[in-house]
Amino acid sequence: MRVLTSALLSVALLLPFSATAEPLAQPGDTPVLTVSGDFSNQNSDNAAIFDMEMLQALPQSSFTTTTIWTDGPQEFTGVKVDDLLRDLGISAGSVKVTAINDYAVEIPVAELLGSEALLAYLRNGEAMSIRDKGPLWLVYPYDADDKFRNEVIYSRSVWQVDRIILSE
């Protein structure tokens, strides 16, 4: 009996640490991002669909950096790609980040987890129009480290992001 009680107590103590993310709500407005593939936290058939309000409800991060596409320092605000992937239950494989115009780049999930990559929805405090590289732009803190200033990172800096597809 003592062994059973100890086992039940051990399981009960571990439950709070194994909790998963909140179930993903349904978008109430125009979708701006669809993440598709085989992962745990979805709100559609094999996908997670986000409107802007849903993305803005995730933990918000900001940094200021210069880019090769803009003039002067720019402040970007959005959700860290790491937070987005973890919230959806994505921890392995690779993702194909795709823009409205179908430009796409494959990025290993391992390189995004723990990174400072940001799926920005604000630039200098303003929403970005499609004409202005929005509504979502995958950016890195280019000025923070030399590792963010190379052709691989620049090619991964997709603007007008509307789809992310998980592959194994």
PDB file of C-alpha atoms in Angstrom:
ATOM      1  CA  MET A   1       0.000   0.000   0.000  1.00  0.00           C
ATOM      2  CA  ARG A   2       2.861   2.346   0.858  1.00  0.00           C
ATOM      3  CA  VAL A   3       4.425   1.758  -2.590  1.00  0.00           C
ATOM      4  CA  LEU A   4       1.119   2.577  -4.330  1.00  0.00           C
ATOM      5  CA  THR A   5       0.718   5.767  -2.287  1.00  0.00           C
ATOM      6  CA  SER A   6       4.288   6.807  -3.091  1.00  0.00           C
ATOM      7  CA  ALA A   7       3.754   6.131  -6.789  1.00  0.00           C
ATOM      8  CA  LEU A   8       0.509   8.132  -6.882  1.00  0.00           C
ATOM      9  CA  LEU A   9       2.141  11.008  -5.008  1.00  0.00           C
ATOM     10  CA  SER A  10       5.058  11.013  -7.466  1.00  0.00           C
ATOM     11  CA  VAL A  11       2.695  11.168 -10.438  1.00  0.00           C
ATOM     12  CA  ALA A  12       0.656  13.948  -8.808  1.00  0.00           C
ATOM     13  CA  LEU A  13       3.794  16.004  -8.209  1.00  0.00           C
ATOM     14  CA  LEU A  14       4.882  15.654 -11.840  1.00  0.00           C
ATOM     15  CA  LEU A  15       1.531  16.671 -13.367  1.00  0.00           C
ATOM     16  CA  PRO A  16       2.033  20.447 -13.084  1.00  0.00           C
ATOM     17  CA  PHE A  17       5.359  20.131 -14.899  1.00  0.00           C
ATOM     18  CA  SER A  18       3.942  18.129 -17.797  1.00  0.00           C
ATOM     19  CA  ALA A  19       1.083  20.502 -18.589  1.00  0.00           C
ATOM     20  CA  THR A  20       0.796  21.451 -22.233  1.00  0.00           C
ATOM     21  CA  ALA A  21       0.034  24.841 -23.739  1.00  0.00           C
ATOM     22  CA  GLU A  22      -3.480  26.220 -23.654  1.00  0.00           C
ATOM     23  CA  PRO A  23      -5.679  24.874 -26.451  1.00  0.00           C
ATOM     24  CA  LEU A  24      -5.452  27.117 -29.478  1.00  0.00           C
ATOM     25  CA  ALA A  25      -8.501  29.329 -30.012  1.00  0.00           C
ATOM     26  CA  GLN A  26     -10.218  29.843 -33.348  1.00  0.00           C
ATOM     27  CA  PRO A  27      -9.338  33.039 -35.238  1.00  0.00           C
ATOM     28  CA  GLY A  28     -12.038  35.657 -34.899  1.00  0.00           C
ATOM     29  CA  ASP A  29     -10.693  37.908 -37.620  1.00  0.00           C
ATOM     30  CA  THR A  30      -8.908  37.551 -40.961  1.00  0.00           C
ATOM     31  CA  PRO A  31      -6.178  34.891 -40.717  1.00  0.00           C
ATOM     32  CA  VAL A  32      -2.636  36.199 -41.169  1.00  0.00           C
ATOM     33  CA  LEU A  33      -0.641  33.010 -40.522  1.00  0.00           C
ATOM     34  CA  THR A  34      -1.228  29.298 -41.085  1.00  0.00           C
ATOM     35  CA  VAL A  35       1.154  26.793 -39.518  1.00  0.00           C
ATOM     36  CA  SER A  36       0.569  23.300 -40.868  1.00  0.00           C
ATOM     37  CA  GLY A  37       1.984  19.845 -40.236  1.00  0.00           C
ATOM     38  CA  ASP A  38       1.990  17.147 -37.600  1.00  0.00           C
ATOM     39  CA  PHE A  39       2.159  18.899 -34.205  1.00  0.00           C
ATOM     40  CA  SER A  40       0.048  18.868 -31.063  1.00  0.00           C
ATOM     41  CA  ASN A  41      -1.635  22.270 -30.615  1.00  0.00           C
ATOM     42  CA  GLN A  42      -3.928  22.900 -33.602  1.00  0.00           C
ATOM     43  CA  ASN A  43      -7.251  24.629 -34.223  1.00  0.00           C
ATOM     44  CA  SER A  44      -7.973  23.360 -37.733  1.00  0.00           C
ATOM     45  CA  ASP A  45      -7.487  20.215 -39.800  1.00  0.00           C
ATOM     46  CA  ASN A  46      -3.716  19.569 -39.466  1.00  0.00           C
ATOM     47  CA  ALA A  47      -3.001  23.281 -38.910  1.00  0.00           C
ATOM     48  CA  ALA A  48      -2.909  26.205 -36.532  1.00  0.00           C
ATOM     49  CA  ILE A  49      -4.510  29.322 -37.979  1.00  0.00           C
ATOM     50  CA  PHE A  50      -3.790  32.708 -36.393  1.00  0.00           C
ATOM     51  CA  ASP A  51      -5.341  36.116 -36.766  1.00  0.00           C
ATOM     52  CA  MET A  52      -3.305  39.135 -35.660  1.00  0.00           C
ATOM     53  CA  GLU A  53      -4.980  39.300 -32.245  1.00  0.00           C
ATOM     54  CA  MET A  54      -3.990  35.689 -31.530  1.00  0.00           C
ATOM     55  CA  LEU A  55      -0.346  36.373 -32.430  1.00  0.00           C
ATOM     56  CA  GLN A  56      -0.326  39.524 -30.308  1.00  0.00           C
ATOM     57  CA  ALA A  57      -1.666  37.512 -27.353  1.00  0.00           C
ATOM     58  CA  LEU A  58       1.496  35.364 -27.351  1.00  0.00           C
ATOM     59  CA  PRO A  59       4.519  36.586 -25.350  1.00  0.00           C
ATOM     60  CA  GLN A  60       5.770  39.751 -27.026  1.00  0.00           C
ATOM     61  CA  SER A  61       9.431  40.577 -27.687  1.00  0.00           C
ATOM     62  CA  SER A  62      11.206  43.529 -29.254  1.00  0.00           C
ATOM     63  CA  PHE A  63      14.645  44.540 -30.421  1.00  0.00           C
ATOM     64  CA  THR A  64      16.193  47.377 -32.378  1.00  0.00           C
ATOM     65  CA  THR A  65      18.530  46.622 -35.265  1.00  0.00           C
ATOM     66  CA  THR A  66      19.521  47.819 -38.686  1.00  0.00           C
ATOM     67  CA  THR A  67      18.725  45.740 -41.761  1.00  0.00           C
ATOM     68  CA  ILE A  68      20.066  45.632 -45.303  1.00  0.00           C
ATOM     69  CA  TRP A  69      16.538  46.459 -46.541  1.00  0.00           C
ATOM     70  CA  THR A  70      15.780  49.566 -44.467  1.00  0.00           C
ATOM     71  CA  ASP A  71      17.442  52.861 -43.531  1.00  0.00           C
ATOM     72  CA  GLY A  72      18.675  53.377 -39.995  1.00  0.00           C
ATOM     73  CA  PRO A  73      17.841  51.471 -36.818  1.00  0.00           C
ATOM     74  CA  GLN A  74      14.413  49.817 -36.771  1.00  0.00           C
ATOM     75  CA  GLU A  75      12.492  48.581 -33.739  1.00  0.00           C
ATOM     76  CA  PHE A  76      10.750  45.250 -34.390  1.00  0.00           C
ATOM     77  CA  THR A  77       8.049  43.839 -32.124  1.00  0.00           C
ATOM     78  CA  GLY A  78       6.435  40.438 -32.423  1.00  0.00           C
ATOM     79  CA  VAL A  79       6.552  36.893 -31.149  1.00  0.00           C
ATOM     80  CA  LYS A  80       9.804  34.959 -30.913  1.00  0.00           C
ATOM     81  CA  VAL A  81       9.667  32.068 -33.350  1.00  0.00           C
ATOM     82  CA  ASP A  82      10.924  29.909 -30.471  1.00  0.00           C
ATOM     83  CA  ASP A  83       7.831  30.811 -28.397  1.00  0.00           C
ATOM     84  CA  LEU A  84       5.484  30.175 -31.324  1.00  0.00           C
ATOM     85  CA  LEU A  85       6.990  26.757 -32.087  1.00  0.00           C
ATOM     86  CA  ARG A  86       6.983  25.691 -28.432  1.00  0.00           C
ATOM     87  CA  ASP A  87       3.377  26.855 -27.985  1.00  0.00           C
ATOM     88  CA  LEU A  88       2.359  24.657 -30.912  1.00  0.00           C
ATOM     89  CA  GLY A  89       4.329  21.650 -29.659  1.00  0.00           C
ATOM     90  CA  ILE A  90       6.955  21.780 -32.411  1.00  0.00           C
ATOM     91  CA  SER A  91      10.404  20.681 -31.269  1.00  0.00           C
ATOM     92  CA  ALA A  92      12.030  18.880 -34.207  1.00  0.00           C
ATOM     93  CA  GLY A  93      12.195  18.712 -37.976  1.00  0.00           C
ATOM     94  CA  SER A  94      12.341  21.761 -40.178  1.00  0.00           C
ATOM     95  CA  VAL A  95       9.932  24.467 -41.199  1.00  0.00           C
ATOM     96  CA  LYS A  96       9.314  25.985 -44.593  1.00  0.00           C
ATOM     97  CA  VAL A  97       8.610  29.671 -44.051  1.00  0.00           C
ATOM     98  CA  THR A  98       6.638  31.000 -47.023  1.00  0.00           C
ATOM     99  CA  ALA A  99       5.673  34.502 -48.116  1.00  0.00           C
ATOM    100  CA  ILE A 100       2.550  35.745 -49.850  1.00  0.00           C
ATOM    101  CA  ASN A 101       4.459  35.733 -53.172  1.00  0.00           C
ATOM    102  CA  ASP A 102       5.483  32.064 -52.560  1.00  0.00           C
ATOM    103  CA  TYR A 103       9.134  32.852 -51.731  1.00  0.00           C
ATOM    104  CA  ALA A 104      10.053  30.071 -49.298  1.00  0.00           C
ATOM    105  CA  VAL A 105      13.013  28.976 -47.248  1.00  0.00           C
ATOM    106  CA  GLU A 106      13.605  25.825 -45.199  1.00  0.00           C
ATOM    107  CA  ILE A 107      14.928  26.322 -41.650  1.00  0.00           C
ATOM    108  CA  PRO A 108      15.831  23.557 -39.180  1.00  0.00           C
ATOM    109  CA  VAL A 109      13.656  23.824 -36.061  1.00  0.00           C
ATOM    110  CA  ALA A 110      16.759  23.222 -33.917  1.00  0.00           C
ATOM    111  CA  GLU A 111      18.208  26.499 -35.236  1.00  0.00           C
ATOM    112  CA  LEU A 112      15.055  28.434 -34.307  1.00  0.00           C
ATOM    113  CA  LEU A 113      14.569  27.002 -30.825  1.00  0.00           C
ATOM    114  CA  GLY A 114      16.407  29.202 -28.352  1.00  0.00           C
ATOM    115  CA  SER A 115      17.129  31.787 -31.036  1.00  0.00           C
ATOM    116  CA  GLU A 116      16.247  35.475 -31.083  1.00  0.00           C
ATOM    117  CA  ALA A 117      14.439  35.179 -34.441  1.00  0.00           C
ATOM    118  CA  LEU A 118      11.264  37.238 -34.306  1.00  0.00           C
ATOM    119  CA  LEU A 119       8.072  36.991 -36.305  1.00  0.00           C
ATOM    120  CA  ALA A 120       7.519  40.745 -36.254  1.00  0.00           C
ATOM    121  CA  TYR A 121       4.119  42.368 -36.656  1.00  0.00           C
ATOM    122  CA  LEU A 122       5.211  45.911 -35.730  1.00  0.00           C
ATOM    123  CA  ARG A 123       8.061  48.002 -37.073  1.00  0.00           C
ATOM    124  CA  ASN A 124       8.795  51.211 -35.199  1.00  0.00           C
ATOM    125  CA  GLY A 125       5.516  50.768 -33.334  1.00  0.00           C
ATOM    126  CA  GLU A 126       3.399  50.555 -36.492  1.00  0.00           C
ATOM    127  CA  ALA A 127       1.680  47.620 -38.181  1.00  0.00           C
ATOM    128  CA  MET A 128       3.386  46.702 -41.449  1.00  0.00           C
ATOM    129  CA  SER A 129       1.316  46.743 -44.627  1.00  0.00           C
ATOM    130  CA  ILE A 130       1.925  44.202 -47.365  1.00  0.00           C
ATOM    131  CA  ARG A 131       3.639  46.987 -49.344  1.00  0.00           C
ATOM    132  CA  ASP A 132       5.890  47.576 -46.308  1.00  0.00           C
ATOM    133  CA  LYS A 133       7.041  43.933 -45.875  1.00  0.00           C
ATOM    134  CA  GLY A 134       4.123  42.972 -43.626  1.00  0.00           C
ATOM    135  CA  PRO A 135       1.989  41.964 -42.063  1.00  0.00           C
ATOM    136  CA  LEU A 136       4.612  39.511 -40.711  1.00  0.00           C
ATOM    137  CA  TRP A 137       8.377  39.653 -41.186  1.00  0.00           C
ATOM    138  CA  LEU A 138      10.838  37.053 -39.888  1.00  0.00           C
ATOM    139  CA  VAL A 139      13.743  39.153 -38.606  1.00  0.00           C
ATOM    140  CA  TYR A 140      16.898  38.583 -36.607  1.00  0.00           C
ATOM    141  CA  PRO A 141      18.845  41.005 -34.380  1.00  0.00           C
ATOM    142  CA  TYR A 142      21.403  41.580 -37.152  1.00  0.00           C
ATOM    143  CA  ASP A 143      23.468  44.062 -35.116  1.00  0.00           C
ATOM    144  CA  ALA A 144      23.708  41.819 -32.045  1.00  0.00           C
ATOM    145  CA  ASP A 145      26.220  39.339 -33.467  1.00  0.00           C
ATOM    146  CA  ASP A 146      28.203  38.635 -36.641  1.00  0.00           C
ATOM    147  CA  LYS A 147      26.395  35.274 -36.900  1.00  0.00           C
ATOM    148  CA  PHE A 148      23.268  37.193 -38.007  1.00  0.00           C
ATOM    149  CA  ARG A 149      25.031  39.003 -40.864  1.00  0.00           C
ATOM    150  CA  ASN A 150      25.431  36.426 -43.623  1.00  0.00           C
ATOM    151  CA  GLU A 151      23.609  35.253 -46.736  1.00  0.00           C
ATOM    152  CA  VAL A 152      21.973  32.280 -44.980  1.00  0.00           C
ATOM    153  CA  ILE A 153      20.343  34.480 -42.322  1.00  0.00           C
ATOM    154  CA  TYR A 154      19.428  37.153 -44.877  1.00  0.00           C
ATOM    155  CA  SER A 155      17.739  34.511 -47.051  1.00  0.00           C
ATOM    156  CA  ARG A 156      15.758  33.343 -43.994  1.00  0.00           C
ATOM    157  CA  SER A 157      14.545  36.876 -43.285  1.00  0.00           C
ATOM    158  CA  VAL A 158      11.260  36.356 -45.065  1.00  0.00           C
ATOM    159  CA  TRP A 159       8.828  39.259 -45.237  1.00  0.00           C
ATOM    160  CA  GLN A 160       5.117  38.992 -45.978  1.00  0.00           C
ATOM    161  CA  VAL A 161       5.110  35.628 -44.151  1.00  0.00           C
ATOM    162  CA  ASP A 162       1.742  33.905 -44.347  1.00  0.00           C
ATOM    163  CA  ARG A 163       2.566  30.171 -44.058  1.00  0.00           C
ATOM    164  CA  ILE A 164       4.856  27.935 -42.059  1.00  0.00           C
ATOM    165  CA  ILE A 165       4.910  24.241 -42.941  1.00  0.00           C
ATOM    166  CA  LEU A 166       6.474  21.685 -40.611  1.00  0.00           C
ATOM    167  CA  SER A 167       8.326  18.799 -42.212  1.00  0.00           C
ATOM    168  CA  GLU A 168      10.231  15.951 -40.589  1.00  0.00           C
TER     169      GLU A 168
END
